[in-house]
Amino acid sequence: MKGLFEVTGVEQTWELARKFAHTLKPGDIVCLEGDLGAGKTTFTQALSDELGFSGRVTSPTFCIVQEHRPKKESETIAPLLVHMDLYRLDGEDDVLAVGWEDYLERGAILIVEWPERAGSLIPSNAKRVTLLHGKEEDDRTVEFQVAHD
């Protein structure tokens, strides 16, 4: 999935995220970019729900990493969905220290906010989603960029 989409409201953001969820596979890295309040957590909530992961999805700003496991009654594509907010980290060494390599070895899907903090750890085939505020309060522009695998 790639391209630029205009959405109005949380429901349309969820709809896009649900469609995007079906493009993911174990070990994928999704770089989420956007200003405060642009909808990164909302987008992640929809991904988590669509892929069958449990747990309340909130912004990991202060805890840095949140793990979401599959719901018992659900079969999902990966053993974990890992939501990371790297804003408070100072580079690749800090990112490695929070378990980056371990999560990838386990086949987790990583949803990464502030991906630039991870430097060269972000592979060229990472999927990128940018959420931008629109003219009205509930309007957003969502851009999907997917490099070639």
PDB file of C-alpha atoms in Angstrom:
ATOM      1  CA  MET A   1       0.000   0.000   0.000  1.00  0.00           C
ATOM      2  CA  LYS A   2       1.373   3.387  -0.933  1.00  0.00           C
ATOM      3  CA  GLY A   3       0.114   6.813  -1.804  1.00  0.00           C
ATOM      4  CA  LEU A   4      -1.403   9.913  -0.275  1.00  0.00           C
ATOM      5  CA  PHE A   5      -4.844   9.823   1.378  1.00  0.00           C
ATOM      6  CA  GLU A   6      -7.016  12.560   2.845  1.00  0.00           C
ATOM      7  CA  VAL A   7      -9.106  11.457   5.844  1.00  0.00           C
ATOM      8  CA  THR A   8     -11.717  13.149   7.958  1.00  0.00           C
ATOM      9  CA  GLY A   9     -12.075  11.730  11.440  1.00  0.00           C
ATOM     10  CA  VAL A  10     -10.824   8.810  13.454  1.00  0.00           C
ATOM     11  CA  GLU A  11     -13.040   6.302  11.634  1.00  0.00           C
ATOM     12  CA  GLN A  12     -11.348   6.957   8.300  1.00  0.00           C
ATOM     13  CA  THR A  13      -7.913   6.797   9.908  1.00  0.00           C
ATOM     14  CA  TRP A  14      -8.852   3.402  11.369  1.00  0.00           C
ATOM     15  CA  GLU A  15     -10.122   2.249   7.982  1.00  0.00           C
ATOM     16  CA  LEU A  16      -6.807   3.095   6.302  1.00  0.00           C
ATOM     17  CA  ALA A  17      -4.784   1.499   9.101  1.00  0.00           C
ATOM     18  CA  ARG A  18      -6.875  -1.683   8.884  1.00  0.00           C
ATOM     19  CA  LYS A  19      -6.148  -1.966   5.155  1.00  0.00           C
ATOM     20  CA  PHE A  20      -2.464  -1.282   5.749  1.00  0.00           C
ATOM     21  CA  ALA A  21      -2.367  -3.965   8.465  1.00  0.00           C
ATOM     22  CA  HIS A  22      -2.907  -6.638   5.821  1.00  0.00           C
ATOM     23  CA  THR A  23       0.361  -5.666   4.107  1.00  0.00           C
ATOM     24  CA  LEU A  24       2.423  -6.496   7.209  1.00  0.00           C
ATOM     25  CA  LYS A  25       4.432  -9.618   7.904  1.00  0.00           C
ATOM     26  CA  PRO A  26       6.665 -10.789  10.774  1.00  0.00           C
ATOM     27  CA  GLY A  27       9.812  -8.697  11.116  1.00  0.00           C
ATOM     28  CA  ASP A  28       8.354  -5.647   9.371  1.00  0.00           C
ATOM     29  CA  ILE A  29       9.336  -2.221  10.618  1.00  0.00           C
ATOM     30  CA  VAL A  30       6.797   0.576  10.253  1.00  0.00           C
ATOM     31  CA  CYS A  31       8.176   4.081  10.728  1.00  0.00           C
ATOM     32  CA  LEU A  32       5.400   6.371  11.963  1.00  0.00           C
ATOM     33  CA  GLU A  33       6.045  10.042  11.489  1.00  0.00           C
ATOM     34  CA  GLY A  34       3.982  13.091  12.345  1.00  0.00           C
ATOM     35  CA  ASP A  35       3.592  15.919  14.801  1.00  0.00           C
ATOM     36  CA  LEU A  36       2.074  15.610  18.253  1.00  0.00           C
ATOM     37  CA  GLY A  37      -1.606  14.762  17.912  1.00  0.00           C
ATOM     38  CA  ALA A  38      -1.353  13.806  14.249  1.00  0.00           C
ATOM     39  CA  GLY A  39      -2.807  10.340  14.888  1.00  0.00           C
ATOM     40  CA  LYS A  40       0.173   8.007  15.265  1.00  0.00           C
ATOM     41  CA  THR A  41      -1.294   6.250  18.296  1.00  0.00           C
ATOM     42  CA  THR A  42      -4.753   6.111  16.708  1.00  0.00           C
ATOM     43  CA  PHE A  43      -3.186   4.494  13.647  1.00  0.00           C
ATOM     44  CA  THR A  44      -1.362   1.965  15.845  1.00  0.00           C
ATOM     45  CA  GLN A  45      -4.579   1.165  17.734  1.00  0.00           C
ATOM     46  CA  ALA A  46      -6.270   0.206  14.478  1.00  0.00           C
ATOM     47  CA  LEU A  47      -3.298  -1.902  13.340  1.00  0.00           C
ATOM     48  CA  SER A  48      -3.226  -3.740  16.642  1.00  0.00           C
ATOM     49  CA  ASP A  49      -6.953  -4.382  16.595  1.00  0.00           C
ATOM     50  CA  GLU A  50      -7.020  -5.566  12.985  1.00  0.00           C
ATOM     51  CA  LEU A  51      -4.078  -7.914  13.480  1.00  0.00           C
ATOM     52  CA  GLY A  52      -5.599  -9.483  16.599  1.00  0.00           C
ATOM     53  CA  PHE A  53      -3.313  -8.168  19.316  1.00  0.00           C
ATOM     54  CA  SER A  54      -4.482  -7.518  22.855  1.00  0.00           C
ATOM     55  CA  GLY A  55      -3.831  -4.764  25.308  1.00  0.00           C
ATOM     56  CA  ARG A  56      -4.666  -1.113  25.413  1.00  0.00           C
ATOM     57  CA  VAL A  57      -2.613   0.818  22.876  1.00  0.00           C
ATOM     58  CA  THR A  58      -1.396   4.124  24.253  1.00  0.00           C
ATOM     59  CA  SER A  59       1.521   6.329  23.340  1.00  0.00           C
ATOM     60  CA  PRO A  60       4.783   4.827  24.651  1.00  0.00           C
ATOM     61  CA  THR A  61       6.346   8.270  25.108  1.00  0.00           C
ATOM     62  CA  PHE A  62       7.538   7.650  28.674  1.00  0.00           C
ATOM     63  CA  CYS A  63       7.831   3.873  28.768  1.00  0.00           C
ATOM     64  CA  ILE A  64       9.534   3.852  25.316  1.00  0.00           C
ATOM     65  CA  VAL A  65       8.352   0.334  24.403  1.00  0.00           C
ATOM     66  CA  GLN A  66       4.960  -1.359  24.626  1.00  0.00           C
ATOM     67  CA  GLU A  67       4.512  -5.020  23.709  1.00  0.00           C
ATOM     68  CA  HIS A  68       1.177  -6.330  22.473  1.00  0.00           C
ATOM     69  CA  ARG A  69       0.589 -10.069  22.326  1.00  0.00           C
ATOM     70  CA  PRO A  70      -1.993 -11.929  20.258  1.00  0.00           C
ATOM     71  CA  LYS A  71      -5.440 -12.356  21.766  1.00  0.00           C
ATOM     72  CA  LYS A  72      -5.874 -15.957  22.865  1.00  0.00           C
ATOM     73  CA  GLU A  73      -8.799 -16.584  20.531  1.00  0.00           C
ATOM     74  CA  SER A  74      -7.057 -14.943  17.608  1.00  0.00           C
ATOM     75  CA  GLU A  75      -4.448 -16.173  15.202  1.00  0.00           C
ATOM     76  CA  THR A  76      -2.159 -13.373  14.145  1.00  0.00           C
ATOM     77  CA  ILE A  77       0.781 -13.110  11.787  1.00  0.00           C
ATOM     78  CA  ALA A  78       3.452 -12.283  14.376  1.00  0.00           C
ATOM     79  CA  PRO A  79       4.225 -13.243  17.982  1.00  0.00           C
ATOM     80  CA  LEU A  80       4.332  -9.584  19.061  1.00  0.00           C
ATOM     81  CA  LEU A  81       3.415  -6.119  17.961  1.00  0.00           C
ATOM     82  CA  VAL A  82       5.959  -3.735  19.458  1.00  0.00           C
ATOM     83  CA  HIS A  83       5.183  -0.015  19.617  1.00  0.00           C
ATOM     84  CA  MET A  84       8.285   2.118  20.214  1.00  0.00           C
ATOM     85  CA  ASP A  85       8.636   5.845  20.797  1.00  0.00           C
ATOM     86  CA  LEU A  86      12.318   6.664  20.374  1.00  0.00           C
ATOM     87  CA  TYR A  87      12.039  10.386  21.091  1.00  0.00           C
ATOM     88  CA  ARG A  88      13.796  10.161  24.474  1.00  0.00           C
ATOM     89  CA  LEU A  89      16.655   8.005  23.158  1.00  0.00           C
ATOM     90  CA  ASP A  90      20.030   9.292  21.990  1.00  0.00           C
ATOM     91  CA  GLY A  91      20.929   7.083  19.074  1.00  0.00           C
ATOM     92  CA  GLU A  92      21.494   3.557  17.916  1.00  0.00           C
ATOM     93  CA  ASP A  93      23.126   2.282  21.123  1.00  0.00           C
ATOM     94  CA  ASP A  94      20.084   3.354  23.156  1.00  0.00           C
ATOM     95  CA  VAL A  95      17.743   1.736  20.620  1.00  0.00           C
ATOM     96  CA  LEU A  96      19.698  -1.516  20.772  1.00  0.00           C
ATOM     97  CA  ALA A  97      19.539  -1.379  24.575  1.00  0.00           C
ATOM     98  CA  VAL A  98      15.714  -1.487  24.549  1.00  0.00           C
ATOM     99  CA  GLY A  99      15.729  -4.812  22.696  1.00  0.00           C
ATOM    100  CA  TRP A 100      15.628  -3.851  19.012  1.00  0.00           C
ATOM    101  CA  GLU A 101      17.542  -6.903  17.737  1.00  0.00           C
ATOM    102  CA  ASP A 102      15.734  -9.303  20.057  1.00  0.00           C
ATOM    103  CA  TYR A 103      12.342  -8.132  18.808  1.00  0.00           C
ATOM    104  CA  LEU A 104      13.385  -8.584  15.187  1.00  0.00           C
ATOM    105  CA  GLU A 105      14.850 -12.037  15.862  1.00  0.00           C
ATOM    106  CA  ARG A 106      11.516 -13.019  17.407  1.00  0.00           C
ATOM    107  CA  GLY A 107       9.642 -11.919  14.285  1.00  0.00           C
ATOM    108  CA  ALA A 108       7.841  -9.023  15.939  1.00  0.00           C
ATOM    109  CA  ILE A 109       6.268  -6.256  13.910  1.00  0.00           C
ATOM    110  CA  LEU A 110       7.850  -2.982  15.057  1.00  0.00           C
ATOM    111  CA  ILE A 111       5.869   0.253  14.950  1.00  0.00           C
ATOM    112  CA  VAL A 112       8.455   3.012  15.457  1.00  0.00           C
ATOM    113  CA  GLU A 113       7.806   6.655  16.277  1.00  0.00           C
ATOM    114  CA  TRP A 114      10.749   9.041  15.856  1.00  0.00           C
ATOM    115  CA  PRO A 115      12.584   6.507  13.655  1.00  0.00           C
ATOM    116  CA  GLU A 116      15.416   8.925  12.878  1.00  0.00           C
ATOM    117  CA  ARG A 117      16.739   8.191  16.404  1.00  0.00           C
ATOM    118  CA  ALA A 118      17.450   4.618  15.265  1.00  0.00           C
ATOM    119  CA  GLY A 119      19.801   5.789  12.506  1.00  0.00           C
ATOM    120  CA  SER A 120      21.132   2.960  10.371  1.00  0.00           C
ATOM    121  CA  LEU A 121      19.100   0.359  12.290  1.00  0.00           C
ATOM    122  CA  ILE A 122      16.126   1.294  10.108  1.00  0.00           C
ATOM    123  CA  PRO A 123      16.436  -0.868   6.990  1.00  0.00           C
ATOM    124  CA  SER A 124      15.883   0.542   3.524  1.00  0.00           C
ATOM    125  CA  ASN A 125      12.799  -1.656   3.112  1.00  0.00           C
ATOM    126  CA  ALA A 126      11.026  -0.222   6.177  1.00  0.00           C
ATOM    127  CA  LYS A 127       7.472   0.924   5.569  1.00  0.00           C
ATOM    128  CA  ARG A 128       6.865   4.610   6.249  1.00  0.00           C
ATOM    129  CA  VAL A 129       3.610   6.226   7.284  1.00  0.00           C
ATOM    130  CA  THR A 130       3.417   9.990   7.700  1.00  0.00           C
ATOM    131  CA  LEU A 131       0.392  11.611   9.335  1.00  0.00           C
ATOM    132  CA  LEU A 132      -0.108  15.349   8.958  1.00  0.00           C
ATOM    133  CA  HIS A 133      -2.711  17.696  10.382  1.00  0.00           C
ATOM    134  CA  GLY A 134      -5.258  18.994   7.896  1.00  0.00           C
ATOM    135  CA  LYS A 135      -7.121  22.287   7.685  1.00  0.00           C
ATOM    136  CA  GLU A 136      -9.931  21.172  10.005  1.00  0.00           C
ATOM    137  CA  GLU A 137      -9.388  19.643  13.446  1.00  0.00           C
ATOM    138  CA  ASP A 138     -10.277  16.075  12.405  1.00  0.00           C
ATOM    139  CA  ASP A 139      -8.671  16.212   8.939  1.00  0.00           C
ATOM    140  CA  ARG A 140      -5.441  14.367   8.271  1.00  0.00           C
ATOM    141  CA  THR A 141      -3.237  13.565   5.342  1.00  0.00           C
ATOM    142  CA  VAL A 142      -1.793  10.062   5.519  1.00  0.00           C
ATOM    143  CA  GLU A 143       1.084   9.123   3.251  1.00  0.00           C
ATOM    144  CA  PHE A 144       2.325   5.578   2.790  1.00  0.00           C
ATOM    145  CA  GLN A 145       5.810   4.975   1.406  1.00  0.00           C
ATOM    146  CA  VAL A 146       7.025   1.456   0.874  1.00  0.00           C
ATOM    147  CA  ALA A 147      10.514   0.778  -0.426  1.00  0.00           C
ATOM    148  CA  HIS A 148      11.232  -2.266  -2.526  1.00  0.00           C
ATOM    149  CA  ASP A 149      12.018  -5.410  -0.532  1.00  0.00           C
TER     150      ASP A 149
END
